[in-house]
Amino acid sequence: MKDESSHMTTTYLQTIFNRSADGLMICDAKGTILKLNRAAEILNGVKASEVLGKDVRTLVKEGQIDRSATQEVLETKRQVSVIQTTPRSKYTLLVTGTPVFDDHHNIVFVVINERDISLIESMRKELALARQESEKIKDELTELTLLELKENNIVAQSDSMKQTLKLALKLSVINASNILIQGESGTGKGLLAKFIHKHRTGSKMPFIQINCAALPENLLEAELFGYKKGAFTGASEKGKIGLFELASGGTIFLDEIGEMSIGVQAKLLKCLDDHEIMPIGGTVPKKIECSIIAATNQDLDSQTFNKKFRLDLFHRLNTFTLLIPPLRHRPEDILELVRITLKKYNKQYNRRARIGYKAFETLQAYDFPGNVRELINIIKQAIVMCDRRSLDDYLVKALNKITPLGTKVQPMKEGSTLSDKIWAVENEILMQAAMKCLTTREAASFLGISQPSVVRKFKKHGIAIIKK
């Protein structure tokens, strides 16, 4: 009975040994191959009759395997795992050698387990290809998104602008908040803020924009945080909901943040820290959940140094920074901007105006201190004012006439009067304002005079009236 049980056990072990999907090999303490299964034959590309009784070192010398786990086990007297290539079968194998010790801690056998990792390597390559495809798709989607921007006069032909927009897209996808957009006046900071909001997961939620420079301190605070009934003289009897509350779930865009007074800055900082607002005249704070984008054309570093902007608020708003380069640093974008602007205003004013190489060359040589806004205004004015289909002569003359404020006054010509000179200088300044500003209110702010005065002076000098 005992012999029968022993025979059954041997049969079971033999069956397991031979049917194993992994290659199995047994070597003695000298490295001689004593036994190997069918899987080991296939994985190594050999017949058992060819290698039984051979030293594994001989297989390495003959080039049948590139290294021997058995040899390393005998040398180190511990379990060893190696990656082994077998030229005859072209498999890549993960080979684990395990020593078997006797009672005196001498190696008696080495048991070798071999597993094909070619499939794993193939899967790894397929995964790498899938990742490459995914990145390619992402890049293509990014390019498509950048193409959409042209509809809003945001052009990214230059590398610097492409980088800014790609970063903006990345921030919008992860729903990042506390984004600070920096750039000169007229570069399109508001358009970029809307672009970020549009591509957020909550893009259907409100986008609330406020110009922090347009309101005095008390009104700005009331607009941002709201107020309760009777909070101050002249307050609405119903009270008012603040913009932060209106932007709940969406985005609030604080334009010209550098112009915000220190008092409102302190309250804004507390709002950002606590994620809640306190309406004027209120006693119970209200929780707010909205993304915040701020923009400025000011150098906030110098503003903080001069104590005009709170350093702690600067750091809070400056979690992510996007810099829009000025148009003079991205001349590659001028041609596309001109093309888009021509198409838009030709359609609006029923014109078929065009621009040739002569005007384009002049446009590229111009610095555009008013950036994209100035370029759009120059083209728009040329379409409206020039009677010819070609705008070249008009644009060249207009651009050559523009003189930056603060330049040296030219000597008076013989026979000209002081009034003549004042008229000429005033005309140049007003022309510059007309080129840079979209509305007479903007021109008033630019020139430091009232809006009615701007309208009156524009009429006096025969300059086309821009929107009020």
Short mmCIF file of C-alpha atoms in Angstrom, two decimals:
data_model
loop_
_atom_site.label_atom_id
_atom_site.label_comp_id
_atom_site.label_asym_id
_atom_site.label_seq_id
_atom_site.Cartn_x
_atom_site.Cartn_y
_atom_site.Cartn_z
CA MET A 1 0.00 0.00 0.00
CA LYS A 2 2.87 2.28 0.91
CA ASP A 3 4.65 1.52 -2.37
CA GLU A 4 1.43 2.25 -4.28
CA SER A 5 1.04 5.63 -2.51
CA SER A 6 4.64 6.51 -3.21
CA HIS A 7 4.17 5.58 -6.85
CA MET A 8 1.06 7.79 -7.08
CA THR A 9 2.91 10.75 -5.57
CA THR A 10 5.75 10.27 -8.03
CA THR A 11 3.25 10.13 -10.88
CA TYR A 12 1.56 13.33 -9.72
CA LEU A 13 4.87 15.16 -9.42
CA GLN A 14 6.00 13.89 -12.81
CA THR A 15 2.71 15.04 -14.38
CA ILE A 16 2.98 18.49 -12.79
CA PHE A 17 6.63 18.76 -13.89
CA ASN A 18 5.88 17.87 -17.48
CA ARG A 19 2.60 19.78 -17.87
CA SER A 20 3.80 23.05 -16.33
CA ALA A 21 3.49 26.03 -18.66
CA ASP A 22 6.73 27.33 -17.19
CA GLY A 23 10.02 25.80 -18.17
CA LEU A 24 11.45 23.67 -15.34
CA MET A 25 14.98 22.39 -15.07
CA ILE A 26 16.91 20.59 -12.32
CA CYS A 27 20.70 20.77 -12.07
CA ASP A 28 23.07 19.18 -9.56
CA ALA A 29 25.66 20.90 -7.36
CA LYS A 30 28.15 20.87 -10.25
CA GLY A 31 25.80 22.57 -12.69
CA THR A 32 25.00 19.42 -14.66
CA ILE A 33 21.52 19.31 -16.17
CA LEU A 34 19.63 16.35 -14.67
CA LYS A 35 16.09 16.97 -15.91
CA LEU A 36 14.01 19.45 -17.92
CA ASN A 37 10.38 19.50 -19.00
CA ARG A 38 8.75 19.97 -22.39
CA ALA A 39 8.16 23.72 -21.81
CA ALA A 40 11.89 24.17 -21.10
CA GLU A 41 12.73 22.43 -24.38
CA ILE A 42 10.44 24.78 -26.32
CA LEU A 43 11.60 27.94 -24.54
CA ASN A 44 15.30 27.09 -25.02
CA GLY A 45 14.92 25.64 -28.51
CA VAL A 46 16.60 22.34 -27.55
CA LYS A 47 15.83 18.64 -27.16
CA ALA A 48 16.28 17.02 -23.75
CA SER A 49 18.55 14.43 -25.32
CA GLU A 50 20.90 17.21 -26.48
CA VAL A 51 21.47 18.81 -23.08
CA LEU A 52 20.91 16.18 -20.37
CA GLY A 53 24.19 15.50 -18.61
CA LYS A 54 25.76 18.71 -19.93
CA ASP A 55 27.19 21.46 -17.72
CA VAL A 56 25.22 24.71 -18.02
CA ARG A 57 28.51 26.55 -18.45
CA THR A 58 29.00 24.63 -21.69
CA LEU A 59 25.66 25.93 -22.99
CA VAL A 60 26.85 29.47 -22.34
CA LYS A 61 30.16 28.84 -24.14
CA GLU A 62 28.34 27.30 -27.10
CA GLY A 63 26.07 30.39 -27.32
CA GLN A 64 22.85 28.43 -26.71
CA ILE A 65 22.06 30.84 -23.81
CA ASP A 66 23.63 34.18 -23.00
CA ARG A 67 23.89 33.65 -19.24
CA SER A 68 23.19 30.94 -16.67
CA ALA A 69 21.08 31.41 -13.57
CA THR A 70 22.35 28.02 -12.29
CA GLN A 71 25.93 29.23 -12.45
CA GLU A 72 25.09 32.40 -10.50
CA VAL A 73 23.19 30.39 -7.87
CA LEU A 74 26.20 28.10 -7.36
CA GLU A 75 28.48 31.14 -7.02
CA THR A 76 26.26 33.18 -4.66
CA LYS A 77 24.43 30.33 -2.86
CA ARG A 78 21.14 32.27 -2.99
CA GLN A 79 18.10 32.60 -5.21
CA VAL A 80 18.87 34.49 -8.41
CA SER A 81 16.60 35.95 -11.12
CA VAL A 82 18.03 36.92 -14.51
CA ILE A 83 16.77 37.97 -17.94
CA GLN A 84 18.04 35.42 -20.43
CA THR A 85 17.94 35.39 -24.22
CA THR A 86 17.93 32.13 -26.16
CA PRO A 87 19.15 32.58 -29.75
CA ARG A 88 17.76 29.24 -30.92
CA SER A 89 14.18 30.02 -29.85
CA LYS A 90 14.38 33.83 -29.91
CA TYR A 91 12.46 34.01 -26.62
CA THR A 92 13.29 36.43 -23.84
CA LEU A 93 13.06 34.56 -20.55
CA LEU A 94 12.77 35.51 -16.91
CA VAL A 95 14.81 32.76 -15.27
CA THR A 96 14.75 32.17 -11.50
CA GLY A 97 17.23 29.75 -9.95
CA THR A 98 16.55 28.44 -6.44
CA PRO A 99 19.15 26.47 -4.46
CA VAL A 100 18.19 23.32 -2.53
CA PHE A 101 20.44 22.71 0.51
CA ASP A 102 21.22 19.62 2.55
CA ASP A 103 21.44 19.54 6.34
CA HIS A 104 24.99 20.96 6.19
CA HIS A 105 23.92 23.92 4.03
CA ASN A 106 25.58 22.51 0.95
CA ILE A 107 23.82 22.91 -2.38
CA VAL A 108 22.39 19.62 -3.59
CA PHE A 109 20.24 20.80 -6.47
CA VAL A 110 19.37 23.96 -8.31
CA VAL A 111 15.76 24.26 -9.47
CA ILE A 112 15.31 26.51 -12.51
CA ASN A 113 12.01 28.17 -13.39
CA GLU A 114 11.73 29.87 -16.81
CA ARG A 115 8.95 32.11 -18.02
CA ASP A 116 8.55 33.77 -21.41
CA ILE A 117 8.39 37.55 -21.02
CA SER A 118 8.31 38.26 -24.76
CA LEU A 119 4.52 38.63 -24.44
CA ILE A 120 4.99 41.09 -21.59
CA GLU A 121 7.53 43.00 -23.69
CA SER A 122 5.10 43.00 -26.61
CA MET A 123 2.35 44.32 -24.34
CA ARG A 124 4.71 46.99 -23.05
CA LYS A 125 5.46 48.10 -26.61
CA GLU A 126 1.74 48.12 -27.44
CA LEU A 127 1.10 50.22 -24.34
CA ALA A 128 3.87 52.62 -25.37
CA LEU A 129 2.31 52.92 -28.84
CA ALA A 130 -1.12 53.47 -27.30
CA ARG A 131 0.33 56.24 -25.15
CA GLN A 132 1.95 57.80 -28.21
CA GLU A 133 -1.39 57.70 -30.03
CA SER A 134 -3.05 59.26 -26.99
CA GLU A 135 -0.48 62.06 -26.94
CA LYS A 136 -0.93 62.54 -30.68
CA ILE A 137 -4.70 62.80 -30.26
CA LYS A 138 -4.21 65.28 -27.41
CA ASP A 139 -1.90 67.37 -29.59
CA GLU A 140 -4.40 67.27 -32.46
CA LEU A 141 -7.21 68.32 -30.12
CA THR A 142 -5.00 71.12 -28.86
CA GLU A 143 -4.36 72.25 -32.43
CA LEU A 144 -8.10 72.15 -33.16
CA THR A 145 -8.74 74.18 -30.02
CA LEU A 146 -6.13 76.71 -31.07
CA LEU A 147 -7.84 76.99 -34.44
CA GLU A 148 -11.10 77.86 -32.64
CA LEU A 149 -9.34 80.83 -31.07
CA LYS A 150 -9.07 82.61 -34.40
CA GLU A 151 -12.80 83.25 -34.29
CA ASN A 152 -12.17 85.42 -31.23
CA ASN A 153 -9.13 87.25 -32.66
CA ILE A 154 -6.73 85.12 -30.59
CA VAL A 155 -3.95 84.09 -32.96
CA ALA A 156 -1.07 81.76 -32.12
CA GLN A 157 1.30 81.42 -35.05
CA SER A 158 4.33 82.33 -32.93
CA ASP A 159 5.96 79.76 -30.64
CA SER A 160 5.64 82.02 -27.59
CA MET A 161 1.89 82.47 -28.03
CA LYS A 162 1.37 78.76 -28.77
CA GLN A 163 3.11 77.91 -25.51
CA THR A 164 0.92 80.36 -23.58
CA LEU A 165 -2.27 78.93 -25.08
CA LYS A 166 -1.26 75.31 -24.53
CA LEU A 167 -0.59 76.08 -20.88
CA ALA A 168 -3.93 77.91 -20.66
CA LEU A 169 -5.68 74.86 -22.12
CA LYS A 170 -3.96 72.59 -19.62
CA LEU A 171 -5.06 74.80 -16.72
CA SER A 172 -8.62 74.90 -17.99
CA VAL A 173 -8.81 71.10 -18.33
CA ILE A 174 -7.76 70.59 -14.70
CA ASN A 175 -10.12 73.37 -13.54
CA ALA A 176 -7.25 75.33 -12.01
CA SER A 177 -8.07 78.47 -10.03
CA ASN A 178 -6.07 81.51 -8.91
CA ILE A 179 -4.65 82.14 -12.38
CA LEU A 180 -2.86 85.43 -13.02
CA ILE A 181 -2.72 86.65 -16.62
CA GLN A 182 -0.03 89.26 -17.24
CA GLY A 183 0.47 91.28 -20.38
CA GLU A 184 0.48 94.76 -21.79
CA SER A 185 -2.75 96.60 -22.49
CA GLY A 186 -4.44 95.37 -25.64
CA THR A 187 -2.83 91.90 -25.76
CA GLY A 188 -6.12 90.06 -25.18
CA LYS A 189 -6.09 89.10 -21.50
CA GLY A 190 -9.90 89.12 -21.34
CA LEU A 191 -10.18 86.83 -24.37
CA LEU A 192 -7.71 84.40 -22.80
CA ALA A 193 -9.71 84.36 -19.56
CA LYS A 194 -12.88 83.51 -21.52
CA PHE A 195 -10.98 80.80 -23.38
CA ILE A 196 -9.93 79.19 -20.09
CA HIS A 197 -13.48 79.32 -18.77
CA LYS A 198 -14.92 77.91 -22.01
CA HIS A 199 -12.80 74.76 -21.76
CA ARG A 200 -13.49 74.04 -18.09
CA THR A 201 -15.80 71.18 -17.12
CA GLY A 202 -18.17 73.84 -15.75
CA SER A 203 -18.07 76.02 -18.85
CA LYS A 204 -21.88 76.33 -18.89
CA MET A 205 -21.72 78.04 -15.49
CA PRO A 206 -21.45 81.86 -15.23
CA PHE A 207 -18.45 83.86 -16.41
CA ILE A 208 -18.47 87.13 -14.48
CA GLN A 209 -16.07 89.91 -15.44
CA ILE A 210 -15.30 93.17 -13.66
CA ASN A 211 -12.79 95.90 -14.37
CA CYS A 212 -11.25 96.76 -11.00
CA ALA A 213 -9.97 100.09 -12.33
CA ALA A 214 -13.39 101.29 -13.45
CA LEU A 215 -14.99 101.69 -10.00
CA PRO A 216 -14.03 103.60 -6.86
CA GLU A 217 -13.18 101.57 -3.75
CA ASN A 218 -16.62 101.67 -2.07
CA LEU A 219 -18.51 100.72 -5.23
CA LEU A 220 -16.00 97.99 -6.15
CA GLU A 221 -16.40 96.37 -2.73
CA ALA A 222 -20.19 96.48 -3.07
CA GLU A 223 -20.03 94.98 -6.55
CA LEU A 224 -17.72 92.14 -5.49
CA PHE A 225 -19.26 91.17 -2.18
CA GLY A 226 -22.78 92.59 -2.37
CA TYR A 227 -24.61 94.43 0.40
CA LYS A 228 -27.62 94.12 2.66
CA LYS A 229 -30.68 96.37 2.77
CA GLY A 230 -29.79 99.81 4.11
CA ALA A 231 -26.07 98.99 4.37
CA PHE A 232 -25.13 102.54 3.35
CA THR A 233 -26.68 105.75 2.07
CA GLY A 234 -28.10 105.22 -1.38
CA ALA A 235 -28.12 101.44 -1.06
CA SER A 236 -30.95 99.60 -2.74
CA GLU A 237 -33.82 98.71 -0.40
CA LYS A 238 -33.61 95.12 -1.60
CA GLY A 239 -29.87 94.84 -1.13
CA LYS A 240 -27.64 93.41 -3.84
CA ILE A 241 -25.99 90.07 -4.62
CA GLY A 242 -22.21 90.35 -5.10
CA LEU A 243 -20.37 89.17 -8.20
CA PHE A 244 -18.60 86.43 -6.26
CA GLU A 245 -21.97 84.97 -5.36
CA LEU A 246 -23.25 85.36 -8.92
CA ALA A 247 -20.18 83.50 -10.20
CA SER A 248 -20.87 80.47 -7.98
CA GLY A 249 -19.84 77.30 -9.78
CA GLY A 250 -18.30 79.33 -12.62
CA THR A 251 -15.50 81.85 -13.05
CA ILE A 252 -14.95 85.40 -11.85
CA PHE A 253 -12.48 87.44 -13.89
CA LEU A 254 -10.87 90.35 -12.03
CA ASP A 255 -9.44 92.54 -14.77
CA GLU A 256 -6.90 95.27 -13.96
CA ILE A 257 -6.34 93.76 -10.51
CA GLY A 258 -3.27 95.99 -10.10
CA GLU A 259 -5.56 99.03 -9.82
CA MET A 260 -7.47 97.64 -6.83
CA SER A 261 -7.16 99.70 -3.64
CA ILE A 262 -5.31 98.29 -0.62
CA GLY A 263 -8.53 98.20 1.41
CA VAL A 264 -10.37 96.01 -1.07
CA GLN A 265 -7.23 93.90 -1.53
CA ALA A 266 -7.33 92.96 2.16
CA LYS A 267 -10.96 91.84 1.90
CA LEU A 268 -10.28 89.95 -1.31
CA LEU A 269 -7.40 88.09 0.38
CA LYS A 270 -9.67 87.01 3.23
CA CYS A 271 -12.25 85.89 0.69
CA LEU A 272 -9.65 83.74 -1.09
CA ASP A 273 -8.32 82.29 2.17
CA ASP A 274 -11.68 81.44 3.74
CA HIS A 275 -13.65 80.74 0.54
CA GLU A 276 -16.40 82.97 1.87
CA ILE A 277 -17.57 86.56 1.56
CA MET A 278 -19.17 89.01 3.95
CA PRO A 279 -21.71 91.33 2.25
CA ILE A 280 -21.52 94.96 3.33
CA GLY A 281 -23.82 95.38 6.32
CA GLY A 282 -24.11 91.59 6.70
CA THR A 283 -23.38 89.52 9.81
CA VAL A 284 -23.36 85.99 8.36
CA PRO A 285 -20.64 85.05 5.85
CA LYS A 286 -21.56 83.25 2.64
CA LYS A 287 -19.58 80.36 1.19
CA ILE A 288 -18.36 80.85 -2.37
CA GLU A 289 -17.18 78.25 -4.84
CA CYS A 290 -15.85 79.73 -8.04
CA SER A 291 -12.64 79.79 -10.04
CA ILE A 292 -10.72 83.05 -9.95
CA ILE A 293 -8.76 84.53 -12.83
CA ALA A 294 -7.03 87.89 -12.42
CA ALA A 295 -5.29 90.02 -15.03
CA THR A 296 -3.05 93.05 -14.99
CA ASN A 297 -0.80 95.11 -17.23
CA GLN A 298 1.06 96.36 -14.15
CA ASP A 299 4.37 95.03 -12.86
CA LEU A 300 3.06 93.55 -9.60
CA ASP A 301 6.57 92.85 -8.34
CA SER A 302 7.37 96.56 -8.30
CA GLN A 303 3.84 97.30 -7.03
CA THR A 304 4.43 95.08 -4.00
CA PHE A 305 7.86 96.64 -3.47
CA ASN A 306 6.28 100.09 -3.45
CA LYS A 307 3.53 98.90 -1.04
CA LYS A 308 0.83 99.50 -3.64
CA PHE A 309 -0.11 95.84 -3.86
CA ARG A 310 -0.21 93.31 -1.03
CA LEU A 311 2.51 90.70 -1.29
CA ASP A 312 0.34 88.00 0.32
CA LEU A 313 -2.45 88.65 -2.18
CA PHE A 314 0.05 88.58 -5.05
CA HIS A 315 1.25 85.14 -3.97
CA ARG A 316 -2.33 83.94 -3.54
CA LEU A 317 -3.36 85.08 -7.03
CA ASN A 318 -0.09 83.98 -8.58
CA THR A 319 -0.56 80.21 -8.17
CA PHE A 320 -0.47 79.88 -11.97
CA THR A 321 0.89 82.62 -14.22
CA LEU A 322 0.19 83.11 -17.90
CA LEU A 323 2.18 85.73 -19.78
CA ILE A 324 0.80 87.08 -23.04
CA PRO A 325 3.75 88.40 -25.06
CA PRO A 326 3.33 91.84 -26.67
CA LEU A 327 2.63 91.91 -30.39
CA ARG A 328 6.05 93.38 -31.17
CA HIS A 329 7.61 90.16 -29.81
CA ARG A 330 5.49 87.92 -32.05
CA PRO A 331 5.53 89.41 -35.56
CA GLU A 332 4.54 85.98 -36.94
CA ASP A 333 1.01 86.65 -35.66
CA ILE A 334 0.54 89.96 -37.49
CA LEU A 335 -0.34 88.51 -40.90
CA GLU A 336 -3.05 86.22 -39.50
CA LEU A 337 -4.47 89.00 -37.31
CA VAL A 338 -4.63 91.31 -40.33
CA ARG A 339 -6.37 88.59 -42.38
CA ILE A 340 -8.99 87.93 -39.67
CA THR A 341 -9.61 91.64 -39.06
CA LEU A 342 -9.98 92.38 -42.78
CA LYS A 343 -12.47 89.54 -43.17
CA LYS A 344 -14.51 90.67 -40.17
CA TYR A 345 -14.80 94.37 -41.01
CA ASN A 346 -15.09 93.91 -44.76
CA LYS A 347 -18.20 91.88 -44.02
CA GLN A 348 -19.46 94.36 -41.39
CA TYR A 349 -19.03 97.43 -43.64
CA ASN A 350 -19.75 95.67 -46.95
CA ARG A 351 -16.27 96.38 -48.30
CA ARG A 352 -13.74 94.38 -50.32
CA ALA A 353 -10.65 96.15 -49.04
CA ARG A 354 -7.29 94.42 -49.23
CA ILE A 355 -3.75 94.94 -48.00
CA GLY A 356 -0.63 94.34 -50.10
CA TYR A 357 2.99 93.66 -49.33
CA LYS A 358 3.83 97.35 -49.02
CA ALA A 359 1.40 97.93 -46.13
CA PHE A 360 2.15 94.60 -44.53
CA GLU A 361 5.86 95.40 -44.47
CA THR A 362 5.08 98.70 -42.74
CA LEU A 363 2.82 96.94 -40.23
CA GLN A 364 5.58 94.45 -39.38
CA ALA A 365 8.04 97.27 -38.81
CA TYR A 366 5.68 99.07 -36.40
CA ASP A 367 6.02 98.42 -32.65
CA PHE A 368 2.28 98.43 -31.84
CA PRO A 369 2.43 99.92 -28.33
CA GLY A 370 -1.33 99.26 -28.16
CA ASN A 371 -0.79 95.63 -29.22
CA VAL A 372 -3.60 93.63 -30.87
CA ARG A 373 -6.25 96.21 -29.97
CA GLU A 374 -4.27 98.91 -31.78
CA LEU A 375 -3.77 96.69 -34.84
CA ILE A 376 -7.50 95.97 -35.06
CA ASN A 377 -8.35 99.66 -34.71
CA ILE A 378 -5.83 100.66 -37.40
CA ILE A 379 -7.25 98.16 -39.90
CA LYS A 380 -10.84 99.00 -38.97
CA GLN A 381 -10.27 102.72 -39.41
CA ALA A 382 -8.54 102.16 -42.75
CA ILE A 383 -11.48 100.09 -44.05
CA VAL A 384 -13.95 102.79 -43.02
CA MET A 385 -11.96 105.88 -44.03
CA CYS A 386 -10.18 104.74 -47.19
CA ASP A 387 -12.25 104.88 -50.39
CA ARG A 388 -9.88 102.70 -52.37
CA ARG A 389 -9.91 98.94 -52.46
CA SER A 390 -6.19 98.82 -51.66
CA LEU A 391 -5.44 100.14 -48.19
CA ASP A 392 -1.67 100.25 -48.70
CA ASP A 393 -1.15 103.98 -49.21
CA TYR A 394 -3.59 104.92 -46.46
CA LEU A 395 -1.98 102.56 -43.92
CA VAL A 396 1.59 103.55 -44.76
CA LYS A 397 0.70 107.23 -44.39
CA ALA A 398 -1.24 106.64 -41.15
CA LEU A 399 1.50 104.55 -39.55
CA ASN A 400 4.24 106.98 -40.52
CA LYS A 401 2.18 109.79 -38.99
CA ILE A 402 1.75 108.13 -35.61
CA THR A 403 4.20 109.62 -33.10
CA PRO A 404 4.49 108.07 -29.63
CA LEU A 405 3.59 110.37 -26.79
CA GLY A 406 6.56 112.04 -25.15
CA THR A 407 8.68 112.33 -28.29
CA LYS A 408 10.60 115.47 -28.94
CA VAL A 409 8.52 118.29 -30.47
CA GLN A 410 9.73 119.17 -33.97
CA PRO A 411 10.92 122.74 -34.65
CA MET A 412 8.27 125.14 -35.95
CA LYS A 413 8.33 125.84 -39.68
CA GLU A 414 8.81 129.40 -40.83
CA GLY A 415 5.46 131.18 -41.05
CA SER A 416 3.65 128.73 -38.74
CA THR A 417 2.02 130.07 -35.61
CA LEU A 418 1.78 128.68 -32.10
CA SER A 419 -1.84 127.80 -32.81
CA ASP A 420 -0.78 125.85 -35.91
CA LYS A 421 1.75 123.88 -33.88
CA ILE A 422 -0.71 123.19 -31.05
CA TRP A 423 -3.26 122.04 -33.60
CA ALA A 424 -0.73 119.65 -35.25
CA VAL A 425 0.43 118.16 -31.95
CA GLU A 426 -3.15 117.76 -30.70
CA ASN A 427 -4.12 116.10 -33.98
CA GLU A 428 -1.28 113.56 -33.67
CA ILE A 429 -2.20 112.75 -30.07
CA LEU A 430 -5.88 112.34 -30.94
CA MET A 431 -4.98 110.10 -33.90
CA GLN A 432 -2.94 107.92 -31.59
CA ALA A 433 -5.86 107.68 -29.16
CA ALA A 434 -8.20 106.75 -32.03
CA MET A 435 -5.83 103.98 -33.11
CA LYS A 436 -5.37 102.53 -29.63
CA CYS A 437 -8.84 102.79 -28.12
CA LEU A 438 -12.07 101.04 -29.00
CA THR A 439 -14.42 103.62 -27.47
CA THR A 440 -14.46 107.33 -26.68
CA ARG A 441 -14.59 106.41 -22.99
CA GLU A 442 -11.32 104.49 -23.35
CA ALA A 443 -9.86 107.42 -25.28
CA ALA A 444 -10.92 109.73 -22.45
CA SER A 445 -9.10 107.56 -19.93
CA PHE A 446 -6.07 107.35 -22.23
CA LEU A 447 -5.92 111.12 -22.73
CA GLY A 448 -6.91 112.08 -19.19
CA ILE A 449 -9.86 114.22 -20.26
CA SER A 450 -13.65 113.83 -20.15
CA GLN A 451 -15.54 111.74 -22.67
CA PRO A 452 -17.55 114.72 -24.02
CA SER A 453 -14.25 116.55 -24.60
CA VAL A 454 -12.97 113.60 -26.62
CA VAL A 455 -16.10 113.60 -28.80
CA ARG A 456 -15.85 117.35 -29.33
CA LYS A 457 -12.12 117.24 -30.22
CA PHE A 458 -12.56 114.29 -32.59
CA LYS A 459 -15.25 116.24 -34.49
CA LYS A 460 -13.07 119.35 -34.50
CA HIS A 461 -10.17 117.44 -36.11
CA GLY A 462 -12.35 115.41 -38.48
CA ILE A 463 -11.39 112.09 -36.90
CA ALA A 464 -13.91 109.26 -37.26
CA ILE A 465 -15.93 108.86 -34.06
CA ILE A 466 -15.36 105.52 -32.43
CA LYS A 467 -17.99 103.86 -30.24
CA LYS A 468 -19.07 105.70 -27.13
#
